[in-house]
Structures are given as C-alpha cells and as structure tokens.
GROMACS .gro file of C-alpha atoms in nm:
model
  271
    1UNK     CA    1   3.375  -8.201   4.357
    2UNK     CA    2   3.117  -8.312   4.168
    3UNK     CA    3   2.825  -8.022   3.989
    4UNK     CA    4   2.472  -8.080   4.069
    5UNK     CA    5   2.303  -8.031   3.694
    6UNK     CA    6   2.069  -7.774   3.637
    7UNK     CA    7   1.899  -8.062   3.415
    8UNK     CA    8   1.826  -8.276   3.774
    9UNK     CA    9   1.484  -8.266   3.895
   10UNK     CA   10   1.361  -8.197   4.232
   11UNK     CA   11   1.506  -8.433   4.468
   12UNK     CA   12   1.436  -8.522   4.859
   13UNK     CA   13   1.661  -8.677   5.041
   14UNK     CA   14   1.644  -8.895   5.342
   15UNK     CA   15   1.607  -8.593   5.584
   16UNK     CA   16   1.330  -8.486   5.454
   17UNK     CA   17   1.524  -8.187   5.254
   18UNK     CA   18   1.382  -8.077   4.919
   19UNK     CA   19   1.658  -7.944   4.658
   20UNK     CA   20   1.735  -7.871   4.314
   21UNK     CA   21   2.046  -7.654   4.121
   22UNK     CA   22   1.950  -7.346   4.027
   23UNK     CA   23   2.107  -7.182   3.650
   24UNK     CA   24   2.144  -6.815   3.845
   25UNK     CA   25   2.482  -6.692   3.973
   26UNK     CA   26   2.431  -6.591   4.344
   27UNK     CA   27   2.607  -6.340   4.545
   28UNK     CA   28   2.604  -6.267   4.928
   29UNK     CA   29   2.782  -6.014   5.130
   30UNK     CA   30   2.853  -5.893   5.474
   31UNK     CA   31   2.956  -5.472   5.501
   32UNK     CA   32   3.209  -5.474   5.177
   33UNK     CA   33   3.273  -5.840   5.151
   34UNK     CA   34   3.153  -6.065   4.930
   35UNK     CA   35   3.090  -6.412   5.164
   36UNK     CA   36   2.963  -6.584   4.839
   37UNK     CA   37   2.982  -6.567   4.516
   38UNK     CA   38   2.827  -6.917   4.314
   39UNK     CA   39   2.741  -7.014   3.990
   40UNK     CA   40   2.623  -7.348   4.094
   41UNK     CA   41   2.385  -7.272   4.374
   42UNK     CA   42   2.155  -7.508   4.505
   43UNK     CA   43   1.782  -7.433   4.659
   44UNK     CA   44   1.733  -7.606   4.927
   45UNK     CA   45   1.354  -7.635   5.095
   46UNK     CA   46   1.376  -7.760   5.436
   47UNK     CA   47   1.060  -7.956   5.607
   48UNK     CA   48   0.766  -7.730   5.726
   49UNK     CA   49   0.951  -7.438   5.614
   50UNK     CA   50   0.752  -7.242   5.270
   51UNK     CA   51   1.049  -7.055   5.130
   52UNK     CA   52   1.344  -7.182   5.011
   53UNK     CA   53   1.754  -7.124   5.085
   54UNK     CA   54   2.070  -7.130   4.909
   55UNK     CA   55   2.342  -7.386   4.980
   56UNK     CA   56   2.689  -7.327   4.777
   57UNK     CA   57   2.916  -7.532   4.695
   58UNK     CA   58   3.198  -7.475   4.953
   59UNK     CA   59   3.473  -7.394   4.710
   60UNK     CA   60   3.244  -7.083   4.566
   61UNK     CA   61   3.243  -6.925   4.939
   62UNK     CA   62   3.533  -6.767   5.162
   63UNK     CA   63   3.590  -7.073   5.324
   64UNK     CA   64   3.895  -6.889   5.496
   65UNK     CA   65   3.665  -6.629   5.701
   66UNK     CA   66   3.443  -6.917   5.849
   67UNK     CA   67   3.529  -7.076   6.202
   68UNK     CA   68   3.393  -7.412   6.388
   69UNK     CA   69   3.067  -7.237   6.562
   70UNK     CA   70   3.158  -7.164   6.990
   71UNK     CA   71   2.811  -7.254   7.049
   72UNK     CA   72   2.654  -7.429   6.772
   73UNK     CA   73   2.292  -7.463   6.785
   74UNK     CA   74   2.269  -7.880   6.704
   75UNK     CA   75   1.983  -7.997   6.565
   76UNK     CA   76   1.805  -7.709   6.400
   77UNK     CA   77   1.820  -7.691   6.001
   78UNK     CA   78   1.738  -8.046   5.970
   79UNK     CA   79   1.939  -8.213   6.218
   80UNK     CA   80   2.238  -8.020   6.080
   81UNK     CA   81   2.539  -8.090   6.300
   82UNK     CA   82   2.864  -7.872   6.151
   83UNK     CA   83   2.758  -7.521   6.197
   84UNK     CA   84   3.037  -7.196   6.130
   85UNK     CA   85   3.100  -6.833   6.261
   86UNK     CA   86   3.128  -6.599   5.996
   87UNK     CA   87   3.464  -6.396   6.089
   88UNK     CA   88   3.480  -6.065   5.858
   89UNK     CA   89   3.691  -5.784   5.995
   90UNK     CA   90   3.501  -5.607   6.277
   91UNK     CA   91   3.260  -5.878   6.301
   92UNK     CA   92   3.219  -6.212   6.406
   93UNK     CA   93   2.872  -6.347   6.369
   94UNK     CA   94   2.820  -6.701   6.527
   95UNK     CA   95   2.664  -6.978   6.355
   96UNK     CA   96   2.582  -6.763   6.034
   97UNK     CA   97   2.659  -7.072   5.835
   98UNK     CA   98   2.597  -7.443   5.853
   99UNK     CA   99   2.617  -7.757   5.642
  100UNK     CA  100   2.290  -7.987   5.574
  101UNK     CA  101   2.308  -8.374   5.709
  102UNK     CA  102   2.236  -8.529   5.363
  103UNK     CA  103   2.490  -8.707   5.143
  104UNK     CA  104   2.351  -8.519   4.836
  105UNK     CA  105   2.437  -8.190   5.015
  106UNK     CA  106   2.796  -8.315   5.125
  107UNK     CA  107   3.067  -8.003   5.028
  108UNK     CA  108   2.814  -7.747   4.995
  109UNK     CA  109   2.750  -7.436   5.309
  110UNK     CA  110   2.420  -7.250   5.336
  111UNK     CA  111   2.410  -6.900   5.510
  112UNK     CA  112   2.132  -6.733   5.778
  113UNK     CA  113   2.014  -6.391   5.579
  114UNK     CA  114   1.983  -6.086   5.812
  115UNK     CA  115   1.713  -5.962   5.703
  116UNK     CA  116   1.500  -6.281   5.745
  117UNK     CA  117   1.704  -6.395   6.066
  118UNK     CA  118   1.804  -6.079   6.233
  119UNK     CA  119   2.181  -6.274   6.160
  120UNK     CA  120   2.387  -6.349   5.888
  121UNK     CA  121   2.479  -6.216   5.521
  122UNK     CA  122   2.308  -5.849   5.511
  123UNK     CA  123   2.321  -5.816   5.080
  124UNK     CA  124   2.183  -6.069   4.831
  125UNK     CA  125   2.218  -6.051   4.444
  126UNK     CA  126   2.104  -6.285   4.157
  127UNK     CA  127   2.227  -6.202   3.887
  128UNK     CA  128   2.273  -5.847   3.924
  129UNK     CA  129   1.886  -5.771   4.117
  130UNK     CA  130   1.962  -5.723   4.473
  131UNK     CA  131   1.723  -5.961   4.632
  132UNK     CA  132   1.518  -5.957   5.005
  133UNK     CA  133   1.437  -6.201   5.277
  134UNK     CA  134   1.521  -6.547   5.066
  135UNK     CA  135   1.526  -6.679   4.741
  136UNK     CA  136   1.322  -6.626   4.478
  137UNK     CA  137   1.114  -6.983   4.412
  138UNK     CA  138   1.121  -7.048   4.049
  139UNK     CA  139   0.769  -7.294   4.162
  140UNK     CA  140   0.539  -6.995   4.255
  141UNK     CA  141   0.440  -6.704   4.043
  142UNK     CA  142   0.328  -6.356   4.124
  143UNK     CA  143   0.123  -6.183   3.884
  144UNK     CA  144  -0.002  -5.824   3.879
  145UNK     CA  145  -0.308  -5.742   3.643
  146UNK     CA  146  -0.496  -5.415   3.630
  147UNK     CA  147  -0.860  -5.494   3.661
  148UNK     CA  148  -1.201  -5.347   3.641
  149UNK     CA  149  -1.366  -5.574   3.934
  150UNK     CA  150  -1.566  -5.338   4.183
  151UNK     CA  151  -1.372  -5.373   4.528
  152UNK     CA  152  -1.480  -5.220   4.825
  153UNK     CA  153  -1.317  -5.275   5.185
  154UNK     CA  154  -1.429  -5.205   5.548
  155UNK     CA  155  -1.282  -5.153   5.870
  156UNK     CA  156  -1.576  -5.239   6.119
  157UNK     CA  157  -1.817  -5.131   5.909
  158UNK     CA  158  -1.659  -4.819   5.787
  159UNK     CA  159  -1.552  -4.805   5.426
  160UNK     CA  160  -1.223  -4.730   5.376
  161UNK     CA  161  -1.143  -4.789   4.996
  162UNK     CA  162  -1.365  -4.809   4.703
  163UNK     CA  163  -1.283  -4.879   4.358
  164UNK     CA  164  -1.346  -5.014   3.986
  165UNK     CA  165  -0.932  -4.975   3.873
  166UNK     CA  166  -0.785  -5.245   4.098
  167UNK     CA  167  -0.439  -5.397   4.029
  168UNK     CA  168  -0.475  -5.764   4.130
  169UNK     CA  169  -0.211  -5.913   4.281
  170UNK     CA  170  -0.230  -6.384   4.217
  171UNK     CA  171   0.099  -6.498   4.459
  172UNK     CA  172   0.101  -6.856   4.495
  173UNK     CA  173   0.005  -6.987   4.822
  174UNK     CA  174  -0.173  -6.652   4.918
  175UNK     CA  175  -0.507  -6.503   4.866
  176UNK     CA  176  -0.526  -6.273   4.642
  177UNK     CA  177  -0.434  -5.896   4.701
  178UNK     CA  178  -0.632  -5.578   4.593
  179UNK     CA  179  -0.420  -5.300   4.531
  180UNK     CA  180  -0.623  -4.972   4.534
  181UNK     CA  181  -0.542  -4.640   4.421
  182UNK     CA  182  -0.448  -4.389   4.655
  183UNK     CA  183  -0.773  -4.178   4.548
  184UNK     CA  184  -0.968  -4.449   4.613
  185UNK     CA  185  -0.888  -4.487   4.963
  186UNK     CA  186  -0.947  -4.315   5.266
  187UNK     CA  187  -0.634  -4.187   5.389
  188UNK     CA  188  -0.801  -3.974   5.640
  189UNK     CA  189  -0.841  -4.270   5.856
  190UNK     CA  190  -0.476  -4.362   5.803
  191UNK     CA  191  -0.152  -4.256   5.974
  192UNK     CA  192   0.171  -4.365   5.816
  193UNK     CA  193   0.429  -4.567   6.053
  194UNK     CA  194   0.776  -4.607   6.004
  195UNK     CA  195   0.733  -5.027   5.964
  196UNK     CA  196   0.915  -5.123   5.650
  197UNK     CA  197   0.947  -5.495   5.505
  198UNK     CA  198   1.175  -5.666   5.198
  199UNK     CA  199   1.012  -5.939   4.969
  200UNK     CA  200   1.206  -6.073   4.674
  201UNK     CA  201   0.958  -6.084   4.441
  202UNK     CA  202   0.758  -5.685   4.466
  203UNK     CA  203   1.058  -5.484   4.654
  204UNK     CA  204   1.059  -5.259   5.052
  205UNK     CA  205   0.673  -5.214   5.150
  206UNK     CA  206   0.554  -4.869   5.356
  207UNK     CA  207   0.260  -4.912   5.579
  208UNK     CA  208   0.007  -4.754   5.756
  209UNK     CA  209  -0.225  -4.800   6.034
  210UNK     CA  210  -0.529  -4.754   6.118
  211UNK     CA  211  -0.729  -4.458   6.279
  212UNK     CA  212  -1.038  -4.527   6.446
  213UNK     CA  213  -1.146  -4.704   6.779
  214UNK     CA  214  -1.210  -5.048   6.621
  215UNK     CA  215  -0.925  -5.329   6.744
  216UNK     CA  216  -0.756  -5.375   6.442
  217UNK     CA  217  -0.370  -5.468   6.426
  218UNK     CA  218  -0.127  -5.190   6.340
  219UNK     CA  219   0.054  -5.168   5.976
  220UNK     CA  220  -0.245  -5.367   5.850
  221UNK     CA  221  -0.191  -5.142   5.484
  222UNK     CA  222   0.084  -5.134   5.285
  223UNK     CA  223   0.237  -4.990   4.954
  224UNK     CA  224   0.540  -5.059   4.754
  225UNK     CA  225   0.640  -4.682   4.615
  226UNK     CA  226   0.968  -4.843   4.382
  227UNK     CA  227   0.809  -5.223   4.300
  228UNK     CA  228   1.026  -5.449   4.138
  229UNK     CA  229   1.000  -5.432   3.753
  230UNK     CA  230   0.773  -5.770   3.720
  231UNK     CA  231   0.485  -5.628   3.936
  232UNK     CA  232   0.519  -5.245   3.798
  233UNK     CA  233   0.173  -5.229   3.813
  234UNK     CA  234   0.089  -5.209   4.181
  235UNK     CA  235   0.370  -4.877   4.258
  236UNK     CA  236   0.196  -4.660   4.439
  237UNK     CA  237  -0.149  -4.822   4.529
  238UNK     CA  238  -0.245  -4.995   4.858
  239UNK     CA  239  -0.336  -5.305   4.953
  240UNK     CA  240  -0.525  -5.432   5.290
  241UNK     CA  241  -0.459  -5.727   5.456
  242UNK     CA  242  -0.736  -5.949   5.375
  243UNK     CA  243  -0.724  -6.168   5.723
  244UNK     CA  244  -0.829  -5.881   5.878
  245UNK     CA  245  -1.066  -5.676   5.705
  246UNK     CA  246  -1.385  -5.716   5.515
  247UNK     CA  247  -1.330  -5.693   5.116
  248UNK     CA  248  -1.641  -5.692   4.877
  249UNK     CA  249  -1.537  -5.791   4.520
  250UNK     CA  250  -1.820  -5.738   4.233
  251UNK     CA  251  -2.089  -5.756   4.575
  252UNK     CA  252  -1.954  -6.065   4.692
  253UNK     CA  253  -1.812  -6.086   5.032
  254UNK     CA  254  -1.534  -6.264   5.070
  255UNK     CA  255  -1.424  -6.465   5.360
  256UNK     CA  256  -1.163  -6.380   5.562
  257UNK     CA  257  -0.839  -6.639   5.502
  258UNK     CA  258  -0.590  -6.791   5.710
  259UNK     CA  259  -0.255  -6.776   5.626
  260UNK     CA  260   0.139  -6.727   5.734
  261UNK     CA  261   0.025  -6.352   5.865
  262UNK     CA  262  -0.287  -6.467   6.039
  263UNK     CA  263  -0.136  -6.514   6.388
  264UNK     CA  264   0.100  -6.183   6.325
  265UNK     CA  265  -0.207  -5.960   6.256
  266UNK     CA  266  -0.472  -6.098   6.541
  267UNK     CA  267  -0.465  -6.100   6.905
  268UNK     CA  268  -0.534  -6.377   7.092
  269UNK     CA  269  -0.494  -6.726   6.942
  270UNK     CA  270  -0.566  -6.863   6.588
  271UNK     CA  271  -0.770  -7.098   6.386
   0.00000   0.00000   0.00000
C-alpha cells in the first residue's frame, strides 16, 4: 500500500476527520501480545473529540486475531461502518477495532484503549515510553516552571495551601495548574482516596479529598509521586482543581474556568 509521509501536512478529509503521519514507532498490546506494532502510524483527530488516536496501517497489526464485529456499533467514530473483535487467547473483546470511512484512511485499523474506553488494547508504547489514555499531540505543549508567584488557595473560605515556590504547570487548552509543596499545604484537611488516573504527558496521579463540611467534589487534589521526565518538576507537589476552588496568585483572584472537568467536578448542571 501506499506510506502516508511524515513530510504531509495536516489534512481533513470529507468526514470531517483531521490526520497526519506521525515519525514515532507505536506499539499496543493486549495481556502478552503485541496487537500492533507500526512505524508508520497515523494520528487521527475525530470531530468534537480534543485528543487524538492512532490508526495503523493494516499490514503493521495482527490482522489474523481480528474478527467481523457480532454487534458492531454503526455509526460512531465518524460514521465508521467495518468495525472488528479483537480475538487473543482467553479473550475476545468486541468491536476493539474499527476502520475510518475516508478514502485517505482506506487500509489502515485504529484500536479503543482500555484505559480511556474501559475496552480495548490495555499497554501503549512510543518508542520505548509506555504511554496513558491516548496519544501524545505533537500540537500542544506542557510546560513545568518553578516559580516565585505568591499562590494561595481556599476551600470556602478556609485556606488550604499557601506558597511563594510554586511549580507552574502551561498545558495547552487548560488553565494553568499550581503545583504546591506538600509543606505548603494543609494536609490536615485532606484524606487520601484510592482514585488513580493515567495522562500521557505527566504519568498515574494520587488524589485526595477534602475534609470539611463545605460541598466540594471528592478527589478534587492530586499529585504525581513518579512524573514523567519532561515535567520532573511537579513530583511530589499538589495541585487543586481550579474549577472548583478559589486560587489567589500575587493578590489577584482568579476566576474560576470552565473546562473538560467542569461537569465531572460540580453537581448539578453546567455553564
């Protein structure tokens, strides 16, 4: 079949699919078998959705362990039409796998990821960095830089965390984050939980919720105690979700954003 070049630029196609090849050789695998395994992947953004996939092309996948899907669910991804059960020894996971309705896409099979889905490939690696949830973007950055802004944060009027050492934490598309050292917090009004999230660009997150008798959504702080290598900066510290507390940077109050976690963190219904 033909490559897509790494030198092509963004393209959309008629579906409304964004996609580009991506340089980085991609591996997926379910228990001890490797499903995937691509040097010519292809990120694939699909309409309304923030995060990209992979697609392969179908020749770079163990075409021989996928079946036509029993119960295919038409129509989702895109309109996609040809979805597959993944059949690995012990396991048959139904309509783990699909193909995208665009010419541009023809010969190439993108895969659900469990830990996203709750279904799918269970172990991701580019290059040789396991990685969490989906694909890296290469078209947002995440920066961590220690700082000496003055942050202070409440919890209905109580303050939890005060400090001049912040790490700052700039992800694209999201306000930024103030990671706080542990000292500098109040842990007394904390209690640990045993929630635990992936993200492929700062590593597995610990939480902890709140204490006191003001309505305020569980898990609402988190830590990452191993970060990945690019943000080493924020191991160990703690950062408060912003939608849903009251931060105070240099003795300006911010506002409180929207965003993706908005309607996870807040009862009721959302702006």
């Amino acid at each position: 079949m033909t490559r897509l070049s790494t030198a092509d630029s963004v393209r959309t196609t008629p579906e409304g699919l964004r996609w580009e090849p991506s340089p980085r050789w991609v591996r997926g695998r379910k228990g001890g078998f490797t499903v995937v395994d691509s040097r010519h992947p292809v990120l694939v953004w699909e309409p309304g959705v923030p995060v990209p996939l992979y697609a392969f092309p179908r020749e770079e996948v163990r075409a021989d362990l996928l079946r036509p899907a029993k119960n295919p669910p038409v129509g989702t991804h895109t309109g996609s039409r040809t979805f597959y059960d993944l059949d690995v020894p012990g396991e048959l996971l139904e309509s783990a796998a699909w193909t995208f309705p665009a010419e541009d896409l023809a010969g190439h099979v993108a895969f659900e990821w469990f830990r996203r889905t709750g279904r799918g490939l269970d172990h991701w690696y580019e290059e040789e960095e396991e990685i969490f949830i989906h694909p890296r973007d290469p078209h947002k950055r995440v920066d961590a830089l220690p700082s000496s802004r003055h942050v202070r944060i409440e919890i209905d009027g109580t303050a939890v965390a005060d400090t001049r050492r912040p790490v700052l934490l700039f992800e694209t598309g999201l306000p930024t984050r103030y990671y706080i050292p542990r000292e500098d917090v109040r842990l007394d009004l904390l209690t640990p939980t045993g929630h635990r999230t992936g993200c492929p660009y700062k590593g597995t997150a610990t939480y902890w919720s709140w204490t006191g008798e003001a309505d305020v959504p569980p898990d609402i702080v988190w830590s990452y105690p191993t970060p990945l290598p690019a943000v080493a900066a924020i191991g160990e510290l703690l950062a408060f979700y912003n939608e849903a507390v009251d931060i105070t940077v240099d003795g300006e109050r911010l506002e409180r954003p929207v965003t993706p976690f908005t309607h996870t963190l807040l009862p009721g219904p959302t702006p």
